[in-house]
PDB file of C-alpha atoms in Angstrom:
ATOM      1  CA  MET V 198      -2.128   2.757  50.329  1.00 89.00           C
ATOM      2  CA  THR V 199      -1.980   4.974  47.238  1.00 96.00           C
ATOM      3  CA  TYR V 200      -0.202   4.114  44.001  1.00 98.00           C
ATOM      4  CA  CYS V 201       2.507   6.598  42.961  1.00 98.00           C
ATOM      5  CA  VAL V 202       3.213   6.562  39.229  1.00 98.00           C
ATOM      6  CA  TYR V 203       6.553   8.368  39.731  1.00 98.00           C
ATOM      7  CA  THR V 204       8.034   5.617  41.905  1.00 97.00           C
ATOM      8  CA  ASP V 205       5.870   2.750  40.578  1.00 97.00           C
ATOM      9  CA  LYS V 206       5.166   1.825  44.206  1.00 97.00           C
ATOM     10  CA  GLU V 207       2.400   2.285  46.732  1.00 97.00           C
ATOM     11  CA  THR V 208       2.846   4.982  49.349  1.00 97.00           C
ATOM     12  CA  LEU V 209       1.480   5.549  52.841  1.00 97.00           C
ATOM     13  CA  ASP V 210       2.115   9.286  52.537  1.00 97.00           C
ATOM     14  CA  PRO V 211       0.417  10.638  49.394  1.00 97.00           C
ATOM     15  CA  SER V 212       0.237  14.303  48.421  1.00 96.00           C
ATOM     16  CA  PRO V 213      -1.508  16.088  45.539  1.00 96.00           C
ATOM     17  CA  GLU V 214       0.778  16.774  42.588  1.00 96.00           C
ATOM     18  CA  HIS V 215       0.094  19.453  39.980  1.00 97.00           C
ATOM     19  CA  ILE V 216       0.816  17.606  36.729  1.00 98.00           C
ATOM     20  CA  LEU V 217       1.728  20.962  35.218  1.00 98.00           C
ATOM     21  CA  PRO V 218       2.906  23.359  37.961  1.00 96.00           C
ATOM     22  CA  LEU V 219       0.928  26.565  38.419  1.00 95.00           C
ATOM     23  CA  SER V 220       4.076  28.507  37.565  1.00 95.00           C
ATOM     24  CA  LEU V 221       4.072  26.808  34.149  1.00 97.00           C
ATOM     25  CA  GLY V 222       0.403  27.244  33.331  1.00 96.00           C
ATOM     26  CA  GLY V 223      -1.080  24.396  35.375  1.00 96.00           C
ATOM     27  CA  HIS V 224      -4.403  24.161  37.199  1.00 96.00           C
ATOM     28  CA  ASP V 225      -5.608  23.000  40.625  1.00 96.00           C
ATOM     29  CA  ASP V 226      -7.938  20.469  38.952  1.00 97.00           C
ATOM     30  CA  PHE V 227      -5.170  18.859  36.920  1.00 98.00           C
ATOM     31  CA  VAL V 228      -3.624  16.803  39.742  1.00 98.00           C
ATOM     32  CA  ILE V 229      -2.938  13.257  40.900  1.00 98.00           C
ATOM     33  CA  ASP V 230      -1.744  11.808  44.211  1.00 98.00           C
ATOM     34  CA  VAL V 231       1.918  10.766  44.450  1.00 98.00           C
ATOM     35  CA  ASP V 232       4.451   9.994  47.164  1.00 97.00           C
ATOM     36  CA  ARG V 233       5.066  13.164  49.181  1.00 97.00           C
ATOM     37  CA  LYS V 234       8.816  12.770  49.697  1.00 97.00           C
ATOM     38  CA  PHE V 235       9.508  11.997  46.053  1.00 97.00           C
ATOM     39  CA  ASN V 236       7.174  14.784  44.968  1.00 96.00           C
ATOM     40  CA  ASN V 237       9.061  17.352  47.056  1.00 95.00           C
ATOM     41  CA  ASP V 238      12.382  16.196  45.661  1.00 94.00           C
ATOM     42  CA  ILE V 239      11.384  16.054  42.005  1.00 94.00           C
ATOM     43  CA  GLY V 240       9.505  19.338  42.330  1.00 92.00           C
ATOM     44  CA  SER V 241      12.647  21.266  43.213  1.00 91.00           C
ATOM     45  CA  ARG V 242      14.974  19.223  41.006  1.00 92.00           C
ATOM     46  CA  VAL V 243      12.869  19.395  37.829  1.00 95.00           C
ATOM     47  CA  ASP V 244       9.802  21.684  38.081  1.00 95.00           C
ATOM     48  CA  GLY V 245      11.594  24.462  39.921  1.00 93.00           C
ATOM     49  CA  LYS V 246      14.609  24.318  37.641  1.00 93.00           C
ATOM     50  CA  LEU V 247      12.495  24.566  34.498  1.00 95.00           C
ATOM     51  CA  ALA V 248      10.304  27.336  35.914  1.00 94.00           C
ATOM     52  CA  ASN V 249      13.460  29.400  36.512  1.00 91.00           C
ATOM     53  CA  ASP V 250      15.044  28.585  33.157  1.00 92.00           C
ATOM     54  CA  PHE V 251      16.105  31.911  31.643  1.00 91.00           C
ATOM     55  CA  ILE V 252      14.169  31.365  28.399  1.00 91.00           C
ATOM     56  CA  VAL V 253      11.062  30.066  30.188  1.00 94.00           C
ATOM     57  CA  LEU V 254      11.055  33.143  32.440  1.00 93.00           C
ATOM     58  CA  PHE V 255      10.285  35.289  29.395  1.00 92.00           C
ATOM     59  CA  GLU V 256       7.158  33.199  28.704  1.00 93.00           C
ATOM     60  CA  ARG V 257       6.127  33.278  32.357  1.00 94.00           C
ATOM     61  CA  ASP V 258       6.563  37.058  32.433  1.00 92.00           C
ATOM     62  CA  ARG V 259       4.491  37.435  29.260  1.00 91.00           C
ATOM     63  CA  ALA V 260       1.713  35.183  30.564  1.00 91.00           C
ATOM     64  CA  GLY V 261       1.861  36.420  34.163  1.00 90.00           C
ATOM     65  CA  ALA V 262       2.283  32.806  35.280  1.00 92.00           C
ATOM     66  CA  VAL V 263       2.970  32.792  39.005  1.00 89.00           C
ATOM     67  CA  GLY V 264       3.410  29.840  41.317  1.00 83.00           C
ATOM     68  CA  HIS V 265       2.385  29.340  44.929  1.00 80.00           C
ATOM     69  CA  SER V 266       4.543  32.304  45.937  1.00 81.00           C
ATOM     70  CA  LYS V 267       2.336  34.624  43.809  1.00 85.00           C
ATOM     71  CA  LYS V 268       5.527  36.473  42.854  1.00 86.00           C
ATOM     72  CA  HIS V 269       5.573  37.743  39.288  1.00 89.00           C
ATOM     73  CA  PRO V 270       8.553  36.261  37.392  1.00 91.00           C
ATOM     74  CA  ILE V 271      10.959  38.623  35.622  1.00 90.00           C
ATOM     75  CA  PRO V 272      13.951  37.380  33.586  1.00 92.00           C
ATOM     76  CA  THR V 273      16.954  38.758  35.439  1.00 91.00           C
ATOM     77  CA  VAL V 274      20.705  38.724  34.959  1.00 90.00           C
ATOM     78  CA  LYS V 275      22.077  39.343  38.437  1.00 88.00           C
ATOM     79  CA  ASN V 276      25.752  39.812  37.580  1.00 87.00           C
ATOM     80  CA  ALA V 277      26.393  41.831  34.449  1.00 91.00           C
ATOM     81  CA  LYS V 278      28.794  44.665  33.670  1.00 91.00           C
ATOM     82  CA  LEU V 279      28.622  47.885  31.702  1.00 91.00           C
ATOM     83  CA  THR V 280      31.435  48.712  29.319  1.00 86.00           C
ATOM     84  CA  ASP V 281      33.093  50.824  32.017  1.00 88.00           C
ATOM     85  CA  GLY V 282      33.105  47.856  34.425  1.00 89.00           C
ATOM     86  CA  THR V 283      30.164  48.998  36.561  1.00 91.00           C
ATOM     87  CA  PRO V 284      28.431  45.892  38.015  1.00 92.00           C
ATOM     88  CA  VAL V 285      24.711  45.897  37.224  1.00 93.00           C
ATOM     89  CA  GLN V 286      21.595  43.803  37.533  1.00 92.00           C
ATOM     90  CA  VAL V 287      19.587  43.581  34.307  1.00 92.00           C
ATOM     91  CA  LYS V 288      15.839  42.903  34.188  1.00 91.00           C
ATOM     92  CA  PHE V 289      13.951  42.061  30.988  1.00 90.00           C
ATOM     93  CA  GLY V 290      10.377  42.905  32.002  1.00 82.00           C
ATOM     94  CA  LYS V 291       7.277  43.404  29.860  1.00 78.00           C
ATOM     95  CA  ASP V 292       7.841  47.157  30.178  1.00 76.00           C
ATOM     96  CA  GLY V 293      11.309  46.855  28.693  1.00 84.00           C
ATOM     97  CA  LEU V 294      14.866  46.480  29.899  1.00 88.00           C
ATOM     98  CA  SER V 295      16.023  48.070  33.162  1.00 90.00           C
ATOM     99  CA  LEU V 296      19.482  48.384  34.695  1.00 92.00           C
ATOM    100  CA  PHE V 297      20.338  48.644  38.371  1.00 93.00           C
ATOM    101  CA  ASP V 298      23.767  49.871  39.535  1.00 92.00           C
ATOM    102  CA  LEU V 299      24.813  47.323  42.179  1.00 93.00           C
ATOM    103  CA  ARG V 300      27.615  49.519  43.463  1.00 91.00           C
ATOM    104  CA  GLY V 301      25.719  52.806  43.585  1.00 91.00           C
ATOM    105  CA  ARG V 302      22.435  51.087  44.576  1.00 94.00           C
ATOM    106  CA  LYS V 303      20.349  53.030  42.069  1.00 93.00           C
ATOM    107  CA  ASN V 304      18.600  52.610  38.732  1.00 92.00           C
ATOM    108  CA  ILE V 305      20.461  53.661  35.616  1.00 91.00           C
ATOM    109  CA  GLU V 306      18.445  55.805  33.235  1.00 88.00           C
ATOM    110  CA  ARG V 307      18.220  54.635  29.643  1.00 79.00           C
ATOM    111  CA  THR V 308      19.466  58.071  28.595  1.00 84.00           C
ATOM    112  CA  ASP V 309      22.765  57.334  30.355  1.00 86.00           C
ATOM    113  CA  SER V 310      25.390  56.694  27.663  1.00 84.00           C
ATOM    114  CA  ARG V 311      26.688  53.722  29.682  1.00 82.00           C
ATOM    115  CA  ALA V 312      23.331  51.954  29.371  1.00 80.00           C
ATOM    116  CA  HIS V 313      23.677  51.235  25.662  1.00 83.00           C
ATOM    117  CA  GLN V 314      25.697  48.067  26.142  1.00 86.00           C
ATOM    118  CA  PHE V 315      26.350  45.473  28.830  1.00 87.00           C
ATOM    119  CA  GLN V 316      27.927  42.051  28.993  1.00 87.00           C
ATOM    120  CA  CYS V 317      27.218  38.962  31.051  1.00 85.00           C
ATOM    121  CA  SER V 318      28.681  35.475  31.267  1.00 74.00           C
ATOM    122  CA  ASN V 319      26.672  33.725  33.970  1.00 74.00           C
ATOM    123  CA  ILE V 320      23.467  32.737  32.158  1.00 81.00           C
ATOM    124  CA  LYS V 321      23.056  28.959  32.391  1.00 80.00           C
ATOM    125  CA  ILE V 322      20.538  26.900  30.421  1.00 82.00           C
ATOM    126  CA  ASP V 323      20.184  23.173  31.104  1.00 84.00           C
ATOM    127  CA  ILE V 324      19.179  21.533  27.820  1.00 83.00           C
ATOM    128  CA  ASP V 325      18.364  18.242  29.585  1.00 89.00           C
ATOM    129  CA  ILE V 326      15.726  19.680  31.920  1.00 93.00           C
ATOM    130  CA  ASP V 327      13.172  19.883  29.081  1.00 94.00           C
ATOM    131  CA  LEU V 328      12.963  16.135  28.577  1.00 94.00           C
ATOM    132  CA  MET V 329      13.190  15.353  32.290  1.00 95.00           C
ATOM    133  CA  PHE V 330      10.092  17.509  32.750  1.00 97.00           C
ATOM    134  CA  VAL V 331       8.296  16.008  29.727  1.00 97.00           C
ATOM    135  CA  ALA V 332       8.965  12.495  31.069  1.00 97.00           C
ATOM    136  CA  LYS V 333       7.571  13.496  34.463  1.00 98.00           C
ATOM    137  CA  VAL V 334       4.461  14.996  32.877  1.00 98.00           C
ATOM    138  CA  ALA V 335       4.071  11.941  30.657  1.00 98.00           C
ATOM    139  CA  LEU V 336       3.875   9.658  33.692  1.00 98.00           C
ATOM    140  CA  ALA V 337       1.426  11.857  35.590  1.00 98.00           C
ATOM    141  CA  ALA V 338      -0.802  12.806  32.651  1.00 98.00           C
ATOM    142  CA  GLY V 339      -0.842   9.267  31.281  1.00 98.00           C
ATOM    143  CA  TYR V 340      -2.000   7.919  34.630  1.00 98.00           C
ATOM    144  CA  TYR V 341      -4.482  10.800  35.027  1.00 98.00           C
ATOM    145  CA  ALA V 342      -6.071  10.041  31.646  1.00 98.00           C
ATOM    146  CA  TYR V 343      -5.844   6.248  31.334  1.00 98.00           C
ATOM    147  CA  GLY V 344      -5.497   5.058  34.933  1.00 97.00           C
ATOM    148  CA  ASP V 345      -4.252   1.523  35.569  1.00 97.00           C
ATOM    149  CA  ASP V 346      -4.390   0.690  31.840  1.00 97.00           C
ATOM    150  CA  PHE V 347      -1.538   3.157  31.337  1.00 98.00           C
ATOM    151  CA  VAL V 348       0.643   1.389  33.915  1.00 97.00           C
ATOM    152  CA  LYS V 349      -0.185  -2.099  32.617  1.00 97.00           C
ATOM    153  CA  ASN V 350       0.310  -1.464  28.904  1.00 97.00           C
ATOM    154  CA  VAL V 351       2.899   1.324  28.564  1.00 97.00           C
ATOM    155  CA  GLN V 352       6.615   0.805  29.302  1.00 96.00           C
ATOM    156  CA  THR V 353       6.540   3.532  31.940  1.00 97.00           C
ATOM    157  CA  ASP V 354      10.053   2.695  33.171  1.00 95.00           C
ATOM    158  CA  GLU V 355      11.367   4.382  30.014  1.00 94.00           C
ATOM    159  CA  PHE V 356       9.789   7.641  31.173  1.00 95.00           C
ATOM    160  CA  ARG V 357      11.267   7.164  34.648  1.00 95.00           C
ATOM    161  CA  LYS V 358      14.775   6.698  33.249  1.00 92.00           C
ATOM    162  CA  ILE V 359      14.532  10.120  31.621  1.00 93.00           C
ATOM    163  CA  MET V 360      12.757  11.800  34.548  1.00 95.00           C
ATOM    164  CA  ASN V 361      15.476  10.590  36.948  1.00 92.00           C
ATOM    165  CA  PHE V 362      18.260  11.393  34.465  1.00 86.00           C
ATOM    166  CA  ASP V 363      21.638  11.194  36.197  1.00 71.00           C
ATOM    167  CA  LYS V 364      24.385  12.957  34.241  1.00 62.00           C
ATOM    168  CA  GLN V 365      27.071  11.109  36.159  1.00 60.00           C
ATOM    169  CA  ASN V 366      25.594   7.739  35.229  1.00 61.00           C
ATOM    170  CA  LEU V 367      24.020   8.247  31.845  1.00 57.00           C
ATOM    171  CA  PRO V 368      21.327   5.663  30.976  1.00 63.00           C
ATOM    172  CA  THR V 369      22.534   3.692  27.970  1.00 67.00           C
ATOM    173  CA  ASP V 370      19.643   1.267  27.671  1.00 70.00           C
ATOM    174  CA  SER V 371      16.735   3.632  26.999  1.00 75.00           C
ATOM    175  CA  ILE V 372      14.703   2.789  23.903  1.00 84.00           C
ATOM    176  CA  ALA V 373      12.614   5.949  24.059  1.00 87.00           C
ATOM    177  CA  ARG V 374      12.364   8.305  21.115  1.00 88.00           C
ATOM    178  CA  VAL V 375      12.830  11.918  22.200  1.00 89.00           C
ATOM    179  CA  TYR V 376      12.687  15.479  20.882  1.00 90.00           C
ATOM    180  CA  SER V 377      12.937  18.756  22.784  1.00 89.00           C
ATOM    181  CA  ARG V 378      12.616  22.448  21.943  1.00 86.00           C
ATOM    182  CA  SER V 379      16.352  22.476  21.172  1.00 82.00           C
ATOM    183  CA  HIS V 380      16.289  19.555  18.702  1.00 78.00           C
ATOM    184  CA  GLU V 381      15.375  19.729  15.031  1.00 72.00           C
ATOM    185  CA  PRO V 382      13.146  16.835  13.859  1.00 68.00           C
ATOM    186  CA  GLU V 383      14.596  14.528  11.232  1.00 68.00           C
ATOM    187  CA  GLU V 384      13.804  15.315   7.622  1.00 65.00           C
ATOM    188  CA  GLY V 385      10.429  13.898   6.661  1.00 66.00           C
ATOM    189  CA  ASP V 386       9.323  13.400  10.263  1.00 76.00           C
ATOM    190  CA  ASP V 387       5.994  15.150   9.769  1.00 81.00           C
ATOM    191  CA  MET V 388       4.399  13.665  12.906  1.00 84.00           C
ATOM    192  CA  ILE V 389       6.618  15.725  15.227  1.00 87.00           C
ATOM    193  CA  HIS V 390       5.669  18.903  13.376  1.00 87.00           C
ATOM    194  CA  ILE V 391       1.978  17.992  13.666  1.00 89.00           C
ATOM    195  CA  LEU V 392       2.220  17.209  17.389  1.00 92.00           C
ATOM    196  CA  LYS V 393       4.115  20.452  17.948  1.00 92.00           C
ATOM    197  CA  MET V 394       1.318  22.398  16.247  1.00 92.00           C
ATOM    198  CA  MET V 395      -1.248  20.504  18.311  1.00 95.00           C
ATOM    199  CA  THR V 396       0.436  21.506  21.559  1.00 95.00           C
ATOM    200  CA  GLU V 397       0.570  25.155  20.506  1.00 94.00           C
ATOM    201  CA  ILE V 398      -2.875  25.481  18.892  1.00 92.00           C
ATOM    202  CA  GLY V 399      -4.471  26.690  22.127  1.00 91.00           C
ATOM    203  CA  SER V 400      -1.694  29.165  23.075  1.00 94.00           C
ATOM    204  CA  CYS V 401      -1.663  27.623  26.556  1.00 97.00           C
ATOM    205  CA  SER V 402      -0.033  24.778  28.465  1.00 98.00           C
ATOM    206  CA  SER V 403      -1.033  21.385  27.140  1.00 98.00           C
ATOM    207  CA  VAL V 404      -0.357  17.647  27.048  1.00 98.00           C
ATOM    208  CA  ILE V 405      -0.983  15.493  23.967  1.00 98.00           C
ATOM    209  CA  LEU V 406      -1.218  11.742  24.636  1.00 98.00           C
ATOM    210  CA  ALA V 407      -0.799   9.922  21.323  1.00 96.00           C
ATOM    211  CA  PRO V 408      -0.841   6.110  21.270  1.00 96.00           C
ATOM    212  CA  SER V 409       0.055   4.443  17.967  1.00 92.00           C
ATOM    213  CA  SER V 410       0.032   0.744  17.095  1.00 90.00           C
ATOM    214  CA  GLU V 411       3.124  -0.048  19.187  1.00 94.00           C
ATOM    215  CA  THR V 412       4.105   3.172  20.966  1.00 95.00           C
ATOM    216  CA  PHE V 413       2.769   5.757  23.393  1.00 97.00           C
ATOM    217  CA  GLY V 414       3.884   9.305  22.641  1.00 96.00           C
ATOM    218  CA  VAL V 415       3.537  12.379  24.833  1.00 97.00           C
ATOM    219  CA  ALA V 416       4.042  15.966  23.655  1.00 97.00           C
ATOM    220  CA  VAL V 417       4.059  18.850  26.133  1.00 98.00           C
ATOM    221  CA  SER V 418       3.825  22.621  25.788  1.00 97.00           C
ATOM    222  CA  ILE V 419       4.115  25.276  28.474  1.00 97.00           C
ATOM    223  CA  LEU V 420       2.452  28.657  28.116  1.00 96.00           C
ATOM    224  CA  GLY V 421       1.855  28.131  24.408  1.00 95.00           C
ATOM    225  CA  LYS V 422       5.378  26.952  23.507  1.00 95.00           C
ATOM    226  CA  PHE V 423       6.322  23.391  22.560  1.00 95.00           C
ATOM    227  CA  LEU V 424       8.711  21.876  25.103  1.00 96.00           C
ATOM    228  CA  GLY V 425       9.289  18.282  24.062  1.00 95.00           C
ATOM    229  CA  PHE V 426       8.070  14.859  22.963  1.00 95.00           C
ATOM    230  CA  ILE V 427       8.838  11.345  24.194  1.00 95.00           C
ATOM    231  CA  SER V 428       7.607   8.056  22.737  1.00 95.00           C
ATOM    232  CA  VAL V 429       7.982   4.636  24.408  1.00 96.00           C
ATOM    233  CA  PRO V 430       6.815   1.087  23.552  1.00 96.00           C
ATOM    234  CA  CYS V 431       3.196   0.285  24.376  1.00 96.00           C
ATOM    235  CA  LYS V 432       0.447  -2.305  23.846  1.00 94.00           C
ATOM    236  CA  SER V 433      -1.901   0.348  22.498  1.00 92.00           C
ATOM    237  CA  SER V 434      -4.630  -2.120  21.546  1.00 92.00           C
ATOM    238  CA  ASN V 435      -5.439  -2.445  25.267  1.00 95.00           C
ATOM    239  CA  LEU V 436      -6.081   1.303  25.700  1.00 97.00           C
ATOM    240  CA  VAL V 437      -9.491   2.920  25.248  1.00 96.00           C
ATOM    241  CA  ASN V 438      -9.804   4.448  21.754  1.00 96.00           C
ATOM    242  CA  ASP V 439     -13.230   5.997  21.299  1.00 96.00           C
ATOM    243  CA  ARG V 440     -15.158   9.185  22.079  1.00 96.00           C
ATOM    244  CA  ASP V 441     -12.861  11.557  24.021  1.00 96.00           C
ATOM    245  CA  TYR V 442      -9.997   9.099  23.489  1.00 98.00           C
ATOM    246  CA  LYS V 443     -10.275   8.507  19.729  1.00 97.00           C
ATOM    247  CA  TYR V 444      -6.691   8.176  18.437  1.00 96.00           C
ATOM    248  CA  GLY V 445      -5.457   9.685  21.709  1.00 97.00           C
ATOM    249  CA  HIS V 446      -6.269  12.246  24.380  1.00 98.00           C
ATOM    250  CA  CYS V 447      -5.474  15.970  24.600  1.00 98.00           C
ATOM    251  CA  ILE V 448      -5.528  18.165  27.710  1.00 98.00           C
ATOM    252  CA  TYR V 449      -5.346  21.967  27.556  1.00 98.00           C
ATOM    253  CA  ILE V 450      -5.224  24.400  30.486  1.00 97.00           C
ATOM    254  CA  GLN V 451      -6.996  27.336  28.875  1.00 95.00           C
ATOM    255  CA  ASN V 452      -8.885  30.318  30.330  1.00 92.00           C
ATOM    256  CA  GLU V 453      -8.377  28.869  33.829  1.00 92.00           C
ATOM    257  CA  GLN V 454     -10.114  25.631  32.832  1.00 96.00           C
ATOM    258  CA  VAL V 455      -8.991  22.052  32.193  1.00 98.00           C
ATOM    259  CA  LYS V 456     -10.252  21.165  28.710  1.00 97.00           C
ATOM    260  CA  ARG V 457     -10.102  17.606  27.384  1.00 98.00           C
ATOM    261  CA  PHE V 458     -10.565  16.433  23.794  1.00 97.00           C
ATOM    262  CA  SER V 459      -9.865  13.440  21.607  1.00 98.00           C
ATOM    263  CA  LEU V 460      -6.771  13.560  19.422  1.00 97.00           C
ATOM    264  CA  ASP V 461      -9.095  13.128  16.440  1.00 97.00           C
ATOM    265  CA  TYR V 462     -11.004  16.293  17.387  1.00 96.00           C
ATOM    266  CA  ILE V 463      -7.802  18.350  17.677  1.00 96.00           C
ATOM    267  CA  ARG V 464      -6.560  16.889  14.394  1.00 93.00           C
ATOM    268  CA  LEU V 465      -9.670  18.182  12.636  1.00 93.00           C
ATOM    269  CA  LYS V 466      -9.392  21.575  14.350  1.00 91.00           C
ATOM    270  CA  LEU V 467      -5.806  21.846  13.181  1.00 90.00           C
ATOM    271  CA  LEU V 468      -6.734  20.916   9.607  1.00 87.00           C
ATOM    272  CA  ASN V 469      -9.479  23.545   9.572  1.00 85.00           C
ATOM    273  CA  GLN V 470      -7.044  26.131  10.864  1.00 80.00           C
ATOM    274  CA  LEU V 471      -4.438  25.275   8.237  1.00 75.00           C
ATOM    275  CA  GLU V 472      -7.031  25.422   5.427  1.00 73.00           C
ATOM    276  CA  GLN V 473      -8.213  28.924   6.359  1.00 64.00           C
TER     277      GLN V 473
END
């Protein structure tokens, strides 16, 4: 029997779960075991959806972040139109924008006068997927770093409510505090700004685990860009708080390595950077 932090149950069929998917800057050493069936479902419902988010595709293209398929991601609008009504596919690659005539089955040269403008109406961005993913990462990374103490002392069900977010039956009883890349922090809320800078200081994918006196906060970045933050109630006094865990724990996937530091160490690094 293996404990699965996603379902909060033991499973007879565990499988390794990349806490941050490879397609979003993860690493083969940053994994835990979870229930296979749930992992497959949540992987397509959350990880896959975020990895193919139109904005995220630009970061994946820039970083060359590929998943198990090894296919290089390119932001693509499959159904656009030129001003004369010609249906085209538009790709925003690192080498620039390219247009493909879907009717004539050929590339359109940038010198073509028709290529100066196009329109599209089918780009969809799910603003809820950010926090669903952050909640999922919070569960996995919290268990990876703190083990059973995380499950015993953190109100992990609050993360699960967000991870399993059902738009048809919106959870009304969540007491979590949340921010995503699309939300502006409240005026005077300096801690969110600091955590955001901490996630982005390494220009890589990262997870910041930040216990306070009564809460457990998790901030996540993918490919150097802040994605979101969630804080839930916690008995933080029962969590380890020294050495690599002083004030919290930080995990960065940088230069194809999993690097782990105390929150205090990253705080000092950030201060030094800001003073330069």
